[in-house]
Amino acid sequence: MSKPVLRGASWHQPVAPEVRPDTPAFAEPRPADVEMARVLGTTPFIMALDPSGGGIAHWKHGPLHEVVEPMSHHVIMTYNGSMQRMERRSGRSVAVGTFRPGVVTIIPERSSSRWDIPKPVDVVQLYLPHTTLKRVADEADIAKPIDLLERTAHPDPVTSRLLLSTADVLGGNEALDTLFRHQLTDLLATRILAAHTGSPGAFQPIMGGLSPKVLHRAIERLRTDSDADVSLAALASDAGLSRFHFCRSFKESTGLSPHAWLRQHRLEQAMNMLRDTDASIVSVAAALGYASQTAFAAAFRRLTGETPSDWRRCRR
């Protein structure tokens, strides 16, 4: 059973658009999630998108023999399945690759190619707007140009591990998931700029963390119950920094990324409620912003090794 799709604050199932025979080939580029739904002919296992259409998707689909038409996002993907050979045709160019752990494939925006994949595929994809790539390049002082290279089963274990980490982390808490996704997108964009552009540039080093006053204000924002206040954009803007520089400075000051700090804070809140109150597990989950008791229990167990009910039983 496919999981629903998270876009902003609402859940929905993606619907592949109807493709009519008289539709001009490669007309206006489609958003990546729409084109992938059309090509793969299925719904994603999980997907989290921003209003821009940028985001992360986990697909499990069958053999593929199809043309991927131009999209309005860069698509970066990695594989989580058995090794297999595949073929990708772009114009007169033919690339033959092998899907295996630690490789990535990149489809630059507005490019088109035919794919022939003989076996089922388990894939995690990043949909990256070019505006995001440009913003991260500006914030990190990366040299131009930033033309993304087309890659087919290209060895890059760093990017692959980062992408695969999303499959288990998007756990049904909107504030945490959004903050994590924004941080991960910026981190992946930084990595892609360094390793997969025509002219990879060097980063300018950043020294020192946040001032005590700015750090205190950022932590107070993270403690709030308002999801708007804990967005990465709001945190960085309040500190007078870019998202890129804020994340690095926050970690320099606390030893944790903003997402990891908030996750730890929510865990401490959960422990206090479980130990000091008689609130039900479902009430604790709702109070901390989780979409369901199941999502809360899974997140709690990942961090503690115990279910909320077992943890409570041992400490009361």
Coordinates of C-alpha atoms in Angstrom, one line a residue:
M1 CA 0.0 0.0 0.0
S2 CA 1.5 3.4 -1.0
K3 CA 1.9 6.0 1.6
P4 CA 0.3 9.5 1.0
V5 CA 2.2 12.5 -0.2
L6 CA 3.1 15.4 2.0
R7 CA 2.9 18.8 0.3
G8 CA 3.0 21.7 2.8
A9 CA 0.4 20.9 5.5
S10 CA -1.8 18.6 3.5
W11 CA -1.7 15.0 2.3
H12 CA -2.7 13.8 -1.1
Q13 CA -2.2 11.1 -3.7
P14 CA -0.4 12.2 -6.9
V15 CA -2.3 11.7 -10.0
A16 CA -0.5 11.2 -13.3
P17 CA -1.8 13.7 -15.9
E18 CA -3.7 12.4 -18.9
V19 CA -1.4 12.4 -22.0
R20 CA -3.5 13.0 -25.1
P21 CA -2.2 11.9 -28.5
D22 CA -2.4 15.4 -29.9
T23 CA -0.3 16.9 -27.1
P24 CA 2.8 18.5 -28.6
A25 CA 5.9 16.5 -27.6
F26 CA 8.0 18.3 -24.9
A27 CA 5.8 21.3 -24.6
E28 CA 6.0 23.1 -21.3
P29 CA 8.3 21.3 -18.8
R30 CA 6.2 19.5 -16.2
P31 CA 7.1 19.5 -12.4
A32 CA 9.3 16.5 -11.6
D33 CA 6.7 14.8 -9.4
V34 CA 4.1 15.0 -12.1
E35 CA 6.4 13.7 -14.9
M36 CA 7.7 10.9 -12.7
A37 CA 4.1 9.8 -11.8
R38 CA 3.3 9.7 -15.6
V39 CA 6.5 7.8 -16.5
L40 CA 6.5 5.3 -13.6
G41 CA 2.8 4.7 -13.7
T42 CA 2.4 4.4 -10.0
T43 CA 2.3 6.4 -6.8
P44 CA 5.3 7.0 -4.6
F45 CA 6.0 5.1 -1.4
I46 CA 6.5 8.4 0.2
M47 CA 6.9 12.0 -1.0
A48 CA 7.4 15.4 0.6
L49 CA 7.1 18.5 -1.5
D50 CA 7.3 22.2 -1.0
P51 CA 5.1 24.7 -2.9
S52 CA 7.9 25.1 -5.5
G53 CA 7.6 21.4 -6.3
G54 CA 11.0 20.8 -4.9
G55 CA 11.3 17.9 -2.4
I56 CA 12.1 14.2 -1.9
A57 CA 10.3 11.1 -3.2
H58 CA 10.8 7.4 -2.6
W59 CA 9.5 5.2 -5.5
K60 CA 9.3 1.5 -6.0
H61 CA 8.4 0.7 -9.6
G62 CA 8.6 -2.1 -12.2
P63 CA 10.8 -2.4 -15.3
L64 CA 10.9 0.9 -17.4
H65 CA 11.0 1.5 -21.1
E66 CA 9.9 5.1 -21.5
V67 CA 11.0 8.6 -22.5
V68 CA 11.3 11.0 -19.6
E69 CA 10.2 14.4 -21.0
P70 CA 11.7 17.8 -19.9
M71 CA 11.0 18.7 -16.3
S72 CA 11.1 22.0 -14.5
H73 CA 13.4 20.6 -11.7
H74 CA 16.8 18.9 -11.6
V75 CA 16.3 15.3 -10.5
I76 CA 19.0 13.6 -8.5
M77 CA 18.4 10.0 -7.6
T78 CA 20.1 7.0 -6.0
Y79 CA 19.2 3.3 -5.8
N80 CA 18.3 1.0 -3.0
G81 CA 18.0 -2.4 -4.6
S82 CA 19.7 -5.2 -6.5
M83 CA 22.4 -4.5 -9.0
Q84 CA 21.3 -4.3 -12.6
R85 CA 22.4 -2.9 -16.0
M86 CA 20.4 -0.1 -17.6
E87 CA 20.5 2.1 -20.7
R88 CA 19.8 5.8 -21.1
R89 CA 19.6 7.6 -24.5
S90 CA 19.8 11.3 -24.9
G91 CA 19.7 12.3 -28.6
R92 CA 22.5 10.3 -30.3
S93 CA 24.3 9.7 -27.0
V94 CA 23.9 6.3 -25.3
A95 CA 25.0 5.7 -21.7
V96 CA 25.1 2.2 -20.3
G97 CA 25.3 2.0 -16.5
T98 CA 25.0 -0.3 -13.6
F99 CA 22.6 0.4 -10.7
R100 CA 24.5 -0.5 -7.5
P101 CA 24.9 0.9 -4.0
G102 CA 26.7 4.2 -3.9
V103 CA 25.9 5.6 -7.4
V104 CA 23.8 8.5 -8.4
T105 CA 22.0 9.6 -11.6
I106 CA 21.3 13.2 -12.5
I107 CA 18.7 14.5 -14.9
P108 CA 19.2 18.2 -15.4
E109 CA 16.1 20.4 -15.7
R110 CA 14.6 20.6 -19.3
S111 CA 16.6 17.6 -20.5
S112 CA 15.0 14.5 -22.1
S113 CA 16.1 10.9 -22.4
R114 CA 14.8 7.4 -23.0
W115 CA 15.3 4.9 -20.2
D116 CA 15.5 1.1 -20.5
I117 CA 15.6 -0.7 -17.2
P118 CA 14.8 -4.4 -17.3
K119 CA 14.1 -5.1 -13.6
P120 CA 12.1 -3.5 -10.7
V121 CA 13.7 -0.4 -9.1
D122 CA 13.7 1.0 -5.6
V123 CA 14.8 4.7 -5.9
V124 CA 15.0 7.8 -3.8
Q125 CA 14.8 11.1 -5.7
L126 CA 15.6 14.7 -4.9
Y127 CA 13.6 17.3 -6.9
L128 CA 15.8 20.4 -6.9
P129 CA 14.6 23.8 -8.4
H130 CA 17.4 25.7 -10.2
T131 CA 16.6 28.7 -8.0
T132 CA 17.5 26.7 -4.9
L133 CA 20.8 25.6 -6.6
K134 CA 21.6 29.2 -7.5
R135 CA 20.7 30.4 -4.0
V136 CA 23.0 27.9 -2.3
A137 CA 25.8 28.7 -4.8
D138 CA 25.5 32.4 -3.9
E139 CA 25.4 31.8 -0.2
A140 CA 28.4 29.4 -0.3
D141 CA 30.4 31.7 -2.6
I142 CA 30.8 28.9 -5.2
A143 CA 32.2 29.9 -8.5
K144 CA 30.0 30.1 -11.6
P145 CA 28.7 28.7 -13.9
I146 CA 26.5 26.2 -12.2
D147 CA 25.4 24.1 -15.2
L148 CA 24.5 20.6 -13.8
L149 CA 26.2 17.6 -15.5
E150 CA 24.1 14.7 -16.7
R151 CA 25.2 11.6 -14.8
T152 CA 24.2 8.0 -15.3
A153 CA 24.9 5.5 -12.4
H154 CA 27.9 7.7 -11.4
P155 CA 29.9 6.7 -8.3
D156 CA 29.2 9.2 -5.5
P157 CA 28.7 7.4 -2.1
V158 CA 28.4 10.7 -0.2
T159 CA 25.3 11.9 -2.2
S160 CA 23.9 8.4 -2.2
R161 CA 24.0 8.0 1.5
L162 CA 22.5 11.5 2.1
L163 CA 19.6 10.7 -0.2
L164 CA 19.0 7.2 1.2
S165 CA 18.9 8.6 4.8
T166 CA 15.6 10.4 4.0
A167 CA 13.7 7.2 3.5
D168 CA 13.7 6.4 7.3
V169 CA 13.7 10.0 8.7
L170 CA 10.5 11.5 7.2
G171 CA 8.4 10.3 10.1
G172 CA 5.1 12.2 10.2
N173 CA 6.0 15.2 12.3
E174 CA 5.5 18.2 9.9
A175 CA 7.8 20.7 11.7
L176 CA 10.7 18.2 12.0
D177 CA 10.2 16.7 8.5
T178 CA 10.2 20.2 6.9
L179 CA 13.2 21.4 8.8
F180 CA 15.1 18.2 8.0
R181 CA 14.1 18.4 4.4
H182 CA 15.2 22.0 4.0
Q183 CA 18.6 21.3 5.6
L184 CA 19.1 18.1 3.6
T185 CA 18.2 19.9 0.3
D186 CA 20.7 22.7 1.0
L187 CA 23.4 20.1 2.0
L188 CA 22.7 18.0 -1.2
A189 CA 22.7 21.2 -3.3
T190 CA 26.1 22.1 -1.8
R191 CA 27.4 18.6 -2.5
I192 CA 26.1 18.6 -6.1
L193 CA 27.6 22.0 -6.8
A194 CA 31.0 20.7 -5.6
A195 CA 30.9 17.4 -7.5
H196 CA 28.5 17.6 -10.4
T197 CA 28.8 20.9 -12.2
G198 CA 30.9 22.0 -15.2
S199 CA 33.1 24.2 -13.0
P200 CA 33.1 23.0 -9.3
G201 CA 34.1 25.8 -7.0
A202 CA 35.7 25.9 -3.6
F203 CA 33.9 26.9 -0.5
Q204 CA 34.8 29.9 1.6
P205 CA 35.6 28.7 5.2
I206 CA 33.3 29.9 8.0
M207 CA 34.7 30.5 11.4
G208 CA 32.9 30.7 14.7
G209 CA 29.3 30.2 15.7
L210 CA 26.3 32.4 16.6
S211 CA 26.6 35.1 19.2
P212 CA 24.9 34.2 22.5
K213 CA 22.0 36.6 21.8
V214 CA 21.4 35.2 18.4
L215 CA 21.7 31.6 19.6
H216 CA 19.3 32.3 22.4
R217 CA 16.7 33.8 20.0
A218 CA 17.1 30.8 17.6
I219 CA 16.6 28.3 20.4
E220 CA 13.5 30.2 21.7
R221 CA 12.1 29.9 18.1
L222 CA 12.8 26.2 18.0
R223 CA 11.1 25.8 21.4
T224 CA 7.9 27.4 20.1
D225 CA 4.9 25.4 19.0
S226 CA 4.5 27.4 15.8
D227 CA 5.7 25.5 12.7
A228 CA 6.3 28.8 10.9
D229 CA 8.8 29.9 13.6
V230 CA 10.9 26.8 13.2
S231 CA 11.2 27.0 9.4
L232 CA 14.9 27.2 8.3
A233 CA 14.1 30.4 6.4
A234 CA 12.6 32.1 9.5
L235 CA 15.5 31.0 11.7
A236 CA 18.2 32.2 9.3
S237 CA 16.4 35.5 8.5
D238 CA 16.0 36.3 12.2
A239 CA 19.8 35.7 12.7
G240 CA 20.6 37.9 9.7
L241 CA 22.3 35.0 7.9
S242 CA 21.7 32.8 4.8
R243 CA 20.3 29.4 5.4
F244 CA 23.7 27.9 4.5
H245 CA 25.7 30.0 7.0
F246 CA 23.0 29.8 9.7
C247 CA 23.1 25.9 9.7
R248 CA 26.9 25.9 9.9
S249 CA 27.1 28.5 12.6
F250 CA 24.3 26.9 14.7
K251 CA 26.1 23.5 14.6
E252 CA 29.4 25.3 15.5
S253 CA 27.6 26.7 18.6
T254 CA 25.6 23.7 19.7
G255 CA 27.2 20.6 18.2
L256 CA 23.9 19.8 16.5
S257 CA 22.1 20.9 13.3
P258 CA 18.9 22.8 13.9
H259 CA 16.9 19.7 12.9
A260 CA 18.9 17.4 15.3
W261 CA 18.5 20.0 18.1
L262 CA 14.7 20.2 17.6
R263 CA 14.4 16.4 17.4
Q264 CA 16.3 16.1 20.7
H265 CA 14.1 18.8 22.3
R266 CA 10.9 17.0 21.2
L267 CA 12.3 13.7 22.6
E268 CA 13.0 15.4 25.9
Q269 CA 9.4 16.8 25.9
A270 CA 8.0 13.4 25.2
M271 CA 10.0 11.8 28.0
N272 CA 8.8 14.4 30.5
M273 CA 5.2 13.9 29.5
L274 CA 5.5 10.1 29.6
R275 CA 7.2 10.1 33.0
D276 CA 5.3 13.0 34.8
T277 CA 1.8 12.8 33.4
D278 CA -0.9 10.2 32.7
A279 CA -1.4 11.5 29.2
S280 CA -2.1 8.7 26.7
I281 CA 0.5 7.9 24.0
V282 CA -1.8 9.3 21.3
S283 CA -2.2 12.6 23.3
V284 CA 1.6 12.9 23.7
A285 CA 2.0 12.3 19.9
A286 CA -0.6 15.0 19.1
A287 CA 0.9 17.5 21.5
L288 CA 4.3 17.2 19.9
G289 CA 2.9 17.6 16.4
Y290 CA 3.1 14.0 15.1
A291 CA 0.6 13.0 12.4
S292 CA -0.2 9.7 14.2
Q293 CA 0.7 7.6 17.3
T294 CA 2.4 5.2 14.9
A295 CA 4.7 8.0 13.5
F296 CA 5.5 9.2 17.1
A297 CA 6.3 5.6 18.3
A298 CA 8.6 4.9 15.3
A299 CA 10.5 8.2 15.9
F300 CA 10.7 7.6 19.6
R301 CA 12.0 4.1 19.1
R302 CA 14.7 5.2 16.6
L303 CA 16.1 7.6 19.2
T304 CA 15.8 5.5 22.4
G305 CA 15.6 1.9 21.3
E306 CA 12.3 1.5 23.1
T307 CA 8.6 2.1 22.4
P308 CA 7.0 4.9 24.3
S309 CA 4.9 2.5 26.4
D310 CA 7.9 0.3 27.3
W311 CA 10.0 3.4 28.2
R312 CA 7.1 4.8 30.5
R313 CA 6.7 1.4 32.2
C314 CA 10.3 1.2 33.1
R315 CA 10.5 4.7 34.6
R316 CA 7.4 4.9 36.7

